[in-house]
Coordinates of C-alpha atoms in Angstrom, one line a residue:
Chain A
X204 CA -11.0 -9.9 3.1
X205 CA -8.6 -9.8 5.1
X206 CA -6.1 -8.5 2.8
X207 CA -2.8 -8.9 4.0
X208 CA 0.9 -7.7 2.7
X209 CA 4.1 -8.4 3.4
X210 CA 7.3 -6.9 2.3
X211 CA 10.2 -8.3 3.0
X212 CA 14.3 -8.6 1.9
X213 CA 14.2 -10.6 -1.1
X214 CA 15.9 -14.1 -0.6
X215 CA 13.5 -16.2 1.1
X216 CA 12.1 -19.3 -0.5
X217 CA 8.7 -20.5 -1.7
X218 CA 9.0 -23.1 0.4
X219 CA 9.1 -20.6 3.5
X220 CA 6.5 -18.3 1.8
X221 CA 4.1 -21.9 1.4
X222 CA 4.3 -22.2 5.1
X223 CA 4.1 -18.5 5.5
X224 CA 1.2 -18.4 3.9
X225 CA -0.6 -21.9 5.0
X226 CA 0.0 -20.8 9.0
X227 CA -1.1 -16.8 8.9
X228 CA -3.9 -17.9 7.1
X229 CA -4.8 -20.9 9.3
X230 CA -4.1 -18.2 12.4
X231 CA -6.0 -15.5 10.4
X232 CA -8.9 -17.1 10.4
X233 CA -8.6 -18.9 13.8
X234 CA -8.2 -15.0 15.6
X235 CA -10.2 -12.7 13.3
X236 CA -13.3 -15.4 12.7
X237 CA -13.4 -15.6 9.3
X238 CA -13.5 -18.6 6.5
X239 CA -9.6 -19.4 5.2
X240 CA -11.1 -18.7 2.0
X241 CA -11.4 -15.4 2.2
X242 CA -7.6 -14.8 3.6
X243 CA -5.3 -13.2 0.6
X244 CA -1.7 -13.1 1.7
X245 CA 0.6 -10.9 -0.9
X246 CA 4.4 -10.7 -0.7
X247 CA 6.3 -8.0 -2.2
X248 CA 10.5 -9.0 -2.7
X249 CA 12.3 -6.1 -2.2
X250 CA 15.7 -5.7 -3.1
X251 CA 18.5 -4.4 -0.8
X252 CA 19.2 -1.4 -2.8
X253 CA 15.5 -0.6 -2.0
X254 CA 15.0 -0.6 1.4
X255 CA 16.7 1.6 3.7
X256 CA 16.5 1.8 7.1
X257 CA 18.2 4.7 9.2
X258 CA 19.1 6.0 6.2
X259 CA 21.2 3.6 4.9
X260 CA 20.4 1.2 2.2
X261 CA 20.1 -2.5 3.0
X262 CA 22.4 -2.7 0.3
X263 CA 25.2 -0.4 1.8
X264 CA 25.3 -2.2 4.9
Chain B
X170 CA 8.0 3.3 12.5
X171 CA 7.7 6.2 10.7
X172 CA 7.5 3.7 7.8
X173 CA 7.8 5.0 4.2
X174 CA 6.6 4.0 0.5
X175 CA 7.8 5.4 -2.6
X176 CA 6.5 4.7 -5.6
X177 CA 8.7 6.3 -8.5
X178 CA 8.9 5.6 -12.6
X179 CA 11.9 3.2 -13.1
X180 CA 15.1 4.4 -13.9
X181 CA 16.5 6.4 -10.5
X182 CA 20.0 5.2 -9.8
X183 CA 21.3 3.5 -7.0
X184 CA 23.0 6.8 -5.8
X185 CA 19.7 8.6 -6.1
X186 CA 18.0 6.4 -3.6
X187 CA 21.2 6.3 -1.5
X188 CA 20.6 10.1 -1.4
X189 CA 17.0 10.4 -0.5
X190 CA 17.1 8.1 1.8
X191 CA 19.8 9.8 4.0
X192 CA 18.2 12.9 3.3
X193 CA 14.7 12.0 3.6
X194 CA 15.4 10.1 6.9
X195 CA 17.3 12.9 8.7
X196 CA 14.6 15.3 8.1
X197 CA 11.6 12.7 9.2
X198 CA 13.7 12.3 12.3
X199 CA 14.4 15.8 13.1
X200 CA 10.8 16.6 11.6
X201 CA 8.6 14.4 12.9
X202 CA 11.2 13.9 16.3
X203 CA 12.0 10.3 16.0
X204 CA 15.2 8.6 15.8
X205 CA 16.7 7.8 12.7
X206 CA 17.0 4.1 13.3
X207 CA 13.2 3.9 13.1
X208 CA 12.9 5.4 10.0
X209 CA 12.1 2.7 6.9
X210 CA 12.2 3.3 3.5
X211 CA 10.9 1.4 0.4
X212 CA 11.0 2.3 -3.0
X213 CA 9.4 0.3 -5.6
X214 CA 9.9 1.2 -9.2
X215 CA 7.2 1.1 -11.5
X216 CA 7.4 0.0 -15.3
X217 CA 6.6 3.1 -18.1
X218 CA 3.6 0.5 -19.0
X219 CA 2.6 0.1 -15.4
X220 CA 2.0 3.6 -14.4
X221 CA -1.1 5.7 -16.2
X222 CA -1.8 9.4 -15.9
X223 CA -4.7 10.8 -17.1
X224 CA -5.9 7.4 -18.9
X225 CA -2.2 7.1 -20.5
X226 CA 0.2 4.7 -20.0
X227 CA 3.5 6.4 -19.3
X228 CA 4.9 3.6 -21.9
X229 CA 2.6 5.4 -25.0
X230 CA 3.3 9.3 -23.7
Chain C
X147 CA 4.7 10.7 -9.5
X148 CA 6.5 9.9 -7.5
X149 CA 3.9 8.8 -5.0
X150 CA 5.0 9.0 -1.2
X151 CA 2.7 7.3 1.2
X152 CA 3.9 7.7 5.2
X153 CA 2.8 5.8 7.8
X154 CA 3.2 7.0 11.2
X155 CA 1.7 7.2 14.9
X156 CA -1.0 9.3 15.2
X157 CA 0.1 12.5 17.1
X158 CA 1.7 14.2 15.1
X159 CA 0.6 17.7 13.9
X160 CA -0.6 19.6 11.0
X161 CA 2.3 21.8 11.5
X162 CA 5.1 18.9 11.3
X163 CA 2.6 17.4 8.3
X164 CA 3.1 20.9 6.6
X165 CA 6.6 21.2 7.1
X166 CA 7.9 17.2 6.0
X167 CA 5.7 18.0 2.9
X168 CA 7.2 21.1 2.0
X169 CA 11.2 19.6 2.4
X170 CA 10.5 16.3 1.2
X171 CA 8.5 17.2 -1.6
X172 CA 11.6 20.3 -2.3
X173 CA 14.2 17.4 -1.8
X174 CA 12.4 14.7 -4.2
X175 CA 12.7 17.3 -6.9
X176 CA 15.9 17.9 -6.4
X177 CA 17.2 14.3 -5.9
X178 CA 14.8 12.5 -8.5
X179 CA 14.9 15.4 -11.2
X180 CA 11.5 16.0 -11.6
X181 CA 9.2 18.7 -11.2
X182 CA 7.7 19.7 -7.7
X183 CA 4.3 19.5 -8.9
X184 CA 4.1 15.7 -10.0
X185 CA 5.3 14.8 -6.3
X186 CA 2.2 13.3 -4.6
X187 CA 2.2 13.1 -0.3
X188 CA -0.3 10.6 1.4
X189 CA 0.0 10.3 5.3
X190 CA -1.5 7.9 7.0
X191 CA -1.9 8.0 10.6
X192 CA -1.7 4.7 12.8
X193 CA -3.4 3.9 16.1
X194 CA -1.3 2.7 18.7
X195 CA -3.8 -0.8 18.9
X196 CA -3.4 -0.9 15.5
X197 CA 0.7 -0.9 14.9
X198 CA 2.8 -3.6 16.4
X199 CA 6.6 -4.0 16.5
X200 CA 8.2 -6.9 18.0
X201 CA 5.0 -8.8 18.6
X202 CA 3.4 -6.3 21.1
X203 CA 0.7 -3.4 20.3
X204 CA 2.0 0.7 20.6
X205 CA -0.4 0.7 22.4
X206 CA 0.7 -2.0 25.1
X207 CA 4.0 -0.5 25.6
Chain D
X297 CA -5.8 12.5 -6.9
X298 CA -7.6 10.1 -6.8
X299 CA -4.7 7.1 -6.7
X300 CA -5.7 3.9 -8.0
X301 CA -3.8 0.6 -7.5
X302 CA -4.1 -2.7 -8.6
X303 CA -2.5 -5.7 -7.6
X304 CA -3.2 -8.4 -10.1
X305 CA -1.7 -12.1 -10.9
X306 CA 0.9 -11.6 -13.2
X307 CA 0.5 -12.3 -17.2
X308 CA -2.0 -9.4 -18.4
X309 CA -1.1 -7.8 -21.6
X310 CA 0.2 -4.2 -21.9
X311 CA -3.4 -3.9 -24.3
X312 CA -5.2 -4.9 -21.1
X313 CA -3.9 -2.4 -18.8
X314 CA -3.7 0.0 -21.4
X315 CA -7.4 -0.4 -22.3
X316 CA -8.2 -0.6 -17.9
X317 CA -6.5 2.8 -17.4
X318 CA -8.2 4.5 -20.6
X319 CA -11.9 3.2 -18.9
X320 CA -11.3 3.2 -15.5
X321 CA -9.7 6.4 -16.0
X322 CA -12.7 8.5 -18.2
X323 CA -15.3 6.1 -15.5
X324 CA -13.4 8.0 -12.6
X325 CA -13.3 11.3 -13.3
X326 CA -17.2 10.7 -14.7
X327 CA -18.4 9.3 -10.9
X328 CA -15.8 11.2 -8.4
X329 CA -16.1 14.1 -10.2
X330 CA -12.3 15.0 -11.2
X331 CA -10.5 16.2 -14.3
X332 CA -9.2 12.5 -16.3
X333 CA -5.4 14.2 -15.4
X334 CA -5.6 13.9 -11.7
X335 CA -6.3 10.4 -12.2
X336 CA -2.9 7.5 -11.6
X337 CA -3.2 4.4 -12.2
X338 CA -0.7 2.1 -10.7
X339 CA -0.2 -2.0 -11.7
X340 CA 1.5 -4.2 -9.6
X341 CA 2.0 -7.8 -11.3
X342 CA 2.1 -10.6 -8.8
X343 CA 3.8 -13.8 -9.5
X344 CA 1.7 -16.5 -8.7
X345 CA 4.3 -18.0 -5.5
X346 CA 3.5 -14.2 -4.4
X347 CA 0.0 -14.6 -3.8
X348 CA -1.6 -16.7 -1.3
X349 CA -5.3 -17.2 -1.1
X350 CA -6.9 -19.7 1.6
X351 CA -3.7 -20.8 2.9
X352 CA -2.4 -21.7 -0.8
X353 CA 0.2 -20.2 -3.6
X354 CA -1.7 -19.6 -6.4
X355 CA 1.4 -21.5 -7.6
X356 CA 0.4 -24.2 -6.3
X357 CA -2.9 -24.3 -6.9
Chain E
X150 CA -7.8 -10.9 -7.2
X151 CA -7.5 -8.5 -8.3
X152 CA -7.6 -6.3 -5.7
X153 CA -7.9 -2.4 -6.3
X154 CA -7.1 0.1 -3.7
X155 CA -8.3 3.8 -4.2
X156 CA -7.4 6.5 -1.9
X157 CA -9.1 10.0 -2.9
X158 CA -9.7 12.8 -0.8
X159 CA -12.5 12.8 1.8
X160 CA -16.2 13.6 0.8
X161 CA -17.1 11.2 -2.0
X162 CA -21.0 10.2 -0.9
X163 CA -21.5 6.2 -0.3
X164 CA -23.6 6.4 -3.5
X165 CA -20.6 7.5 -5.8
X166 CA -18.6 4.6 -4.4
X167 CA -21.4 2.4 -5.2
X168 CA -21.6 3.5 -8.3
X169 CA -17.3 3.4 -9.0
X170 CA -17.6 -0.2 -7.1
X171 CA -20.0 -1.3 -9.6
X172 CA -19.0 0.2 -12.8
X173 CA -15.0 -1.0 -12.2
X174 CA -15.7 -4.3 -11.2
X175 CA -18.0 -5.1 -14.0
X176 CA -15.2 -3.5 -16.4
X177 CA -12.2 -5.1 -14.8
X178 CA -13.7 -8.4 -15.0
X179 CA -14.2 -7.6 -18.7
X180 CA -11.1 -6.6 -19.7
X181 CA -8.9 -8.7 -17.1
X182 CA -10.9 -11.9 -18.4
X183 CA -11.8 -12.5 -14.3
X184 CA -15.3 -13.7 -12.7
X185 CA -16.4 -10.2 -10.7
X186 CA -16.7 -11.8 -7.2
X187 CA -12.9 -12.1 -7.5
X188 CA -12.4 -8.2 -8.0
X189 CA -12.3 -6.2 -4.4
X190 CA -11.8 -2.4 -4.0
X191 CA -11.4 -1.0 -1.0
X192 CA -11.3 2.6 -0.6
X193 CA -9.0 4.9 1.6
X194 CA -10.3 8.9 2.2
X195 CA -7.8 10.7 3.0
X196 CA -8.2 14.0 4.7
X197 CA -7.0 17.7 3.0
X198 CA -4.4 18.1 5.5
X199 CA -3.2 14.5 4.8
X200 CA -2.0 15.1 1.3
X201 CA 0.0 17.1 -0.3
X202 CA 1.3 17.6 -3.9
X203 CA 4.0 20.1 -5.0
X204 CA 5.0 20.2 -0.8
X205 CA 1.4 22.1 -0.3
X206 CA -1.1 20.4 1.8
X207 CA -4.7 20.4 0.1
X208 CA -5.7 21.7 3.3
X209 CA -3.5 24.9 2.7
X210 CA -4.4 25.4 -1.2
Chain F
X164 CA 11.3 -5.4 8.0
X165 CA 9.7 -7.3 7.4
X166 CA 6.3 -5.3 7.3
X167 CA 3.0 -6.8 7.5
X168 CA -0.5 -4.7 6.9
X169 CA -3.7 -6.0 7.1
X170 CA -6.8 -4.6 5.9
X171 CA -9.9 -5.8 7.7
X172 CA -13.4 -5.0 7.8
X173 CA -13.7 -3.0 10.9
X174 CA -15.3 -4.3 14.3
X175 CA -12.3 -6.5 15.5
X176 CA -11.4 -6.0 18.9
X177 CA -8.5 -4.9 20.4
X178 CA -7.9 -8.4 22.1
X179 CA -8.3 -9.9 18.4
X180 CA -5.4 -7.6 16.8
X181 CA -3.4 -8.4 20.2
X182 CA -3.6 -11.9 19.5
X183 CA -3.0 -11.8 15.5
X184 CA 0.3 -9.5 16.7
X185 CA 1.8 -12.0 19.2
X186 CA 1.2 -15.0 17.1
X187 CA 1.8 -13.7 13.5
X188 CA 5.1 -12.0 14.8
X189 CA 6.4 -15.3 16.0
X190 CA 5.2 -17.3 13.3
X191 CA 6.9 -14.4 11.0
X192 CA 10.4 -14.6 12.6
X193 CA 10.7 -18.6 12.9
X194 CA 9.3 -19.0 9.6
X195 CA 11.5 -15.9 7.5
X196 CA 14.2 -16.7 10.1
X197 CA 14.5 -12.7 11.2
X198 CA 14.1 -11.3 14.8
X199 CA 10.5 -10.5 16.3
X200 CA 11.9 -6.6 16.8
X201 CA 12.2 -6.0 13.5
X202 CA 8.7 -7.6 12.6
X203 CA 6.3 -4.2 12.2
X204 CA 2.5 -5.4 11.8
X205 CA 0.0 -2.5 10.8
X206 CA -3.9 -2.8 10.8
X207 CA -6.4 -0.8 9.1
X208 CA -9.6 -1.2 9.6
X209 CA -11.7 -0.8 6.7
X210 CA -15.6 0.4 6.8
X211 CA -18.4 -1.8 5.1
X212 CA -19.2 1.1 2.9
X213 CA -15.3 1.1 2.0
X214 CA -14.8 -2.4 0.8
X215 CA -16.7 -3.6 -2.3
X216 CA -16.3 -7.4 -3.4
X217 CA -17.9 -8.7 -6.8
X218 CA -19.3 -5.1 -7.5
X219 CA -21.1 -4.8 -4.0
X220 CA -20.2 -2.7 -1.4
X221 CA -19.8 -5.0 1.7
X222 CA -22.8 -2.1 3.4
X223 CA -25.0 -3.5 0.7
X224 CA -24.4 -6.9 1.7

């Protein structure tokens, strides 16, 4: 607690979700007052043929 | 923002998510009166064995 | 299943709720091949302090 | 209804979730009060350079 | 980790989530092979006119 | 996309989620290399009697 989520285009690195991941965290618990410890980060890879937007798949465009 | 999860058994084609998300987005536009551009769509498809109904995994129905 | 979970800014009505349930759910059957019945709808509605786009609260625009 | 998900570190057995929905199905519908087949379960296996906790990949960890 | 999200309809008493919190954590941490503190749930009411299956709101049924 | 959502205990301030917003979007676009715009950051506030950790509801606590 805090849980937080992020979905985004497949194609980014673990090196840019590591530093993701170390600076939300570090700014999580620097804003909301809480130990780093208790900051989950999740990422969820979607694919372009799964995320549309304006009704058009990433994929199609 | 309106921003829109679906969670569906694996298997839909490519052209079935192409399709509901055109249709799908034109009627949350005209629906909830937004423009189409802000309109997102995410499918994520779920493995037989990672979707139980009723205390059954889909994978042992 | 399918499960379809909207977010969206708080203002809308009951009446637009009741009518994007009724096509969506009518247009997921048709599109995804499954029955009308096993088509689950969750809104959710959002605060404007509590949704940000482009670094700035709804509710600071 | 009710919709259950559960994020969880990749590399649980399909006996493991198969056993989880069986309980935490029949536990459910016990305490909320709801027939077993209103019950979903939903698994969502996280790789471990998905999930971040205290500023770290559990990759990395 | 893992982290178990539940949304059911609004009017579940604090003591029957009390009751599911306890009961699911103790049997996830059984059969996931995790130490309890690690298991959160976090639960999402949703009101009748908020969900809908087979394109009827529950608030309409 | 991307989209971020955070679950928090509730009693952060507006200021607080103003703050996380600014930061977290900028952070977000350097970092995944995207545009602020199309960053979308969604809180929900989550009551102690909502969010259990190790078997406890945090209202226990």
């Amino acid at each position: 607690m805090p849980m937080i989520k992020v979905e985004l285009l497949k194609g980014r690195s673990i090196e840019q979700k590591r530093e993701f991941a170390e600076i939300v965290t570090r700014e999580t618990a620097r804003i909301l007052k809480c130990r780093p410890e208790v900051v989950d980060i999740v990422f969820h890879d979607i694919e372009p043929h799964d995320w549309a937007n304006g009704g058009k798949l990433n994929a199609d465009k």
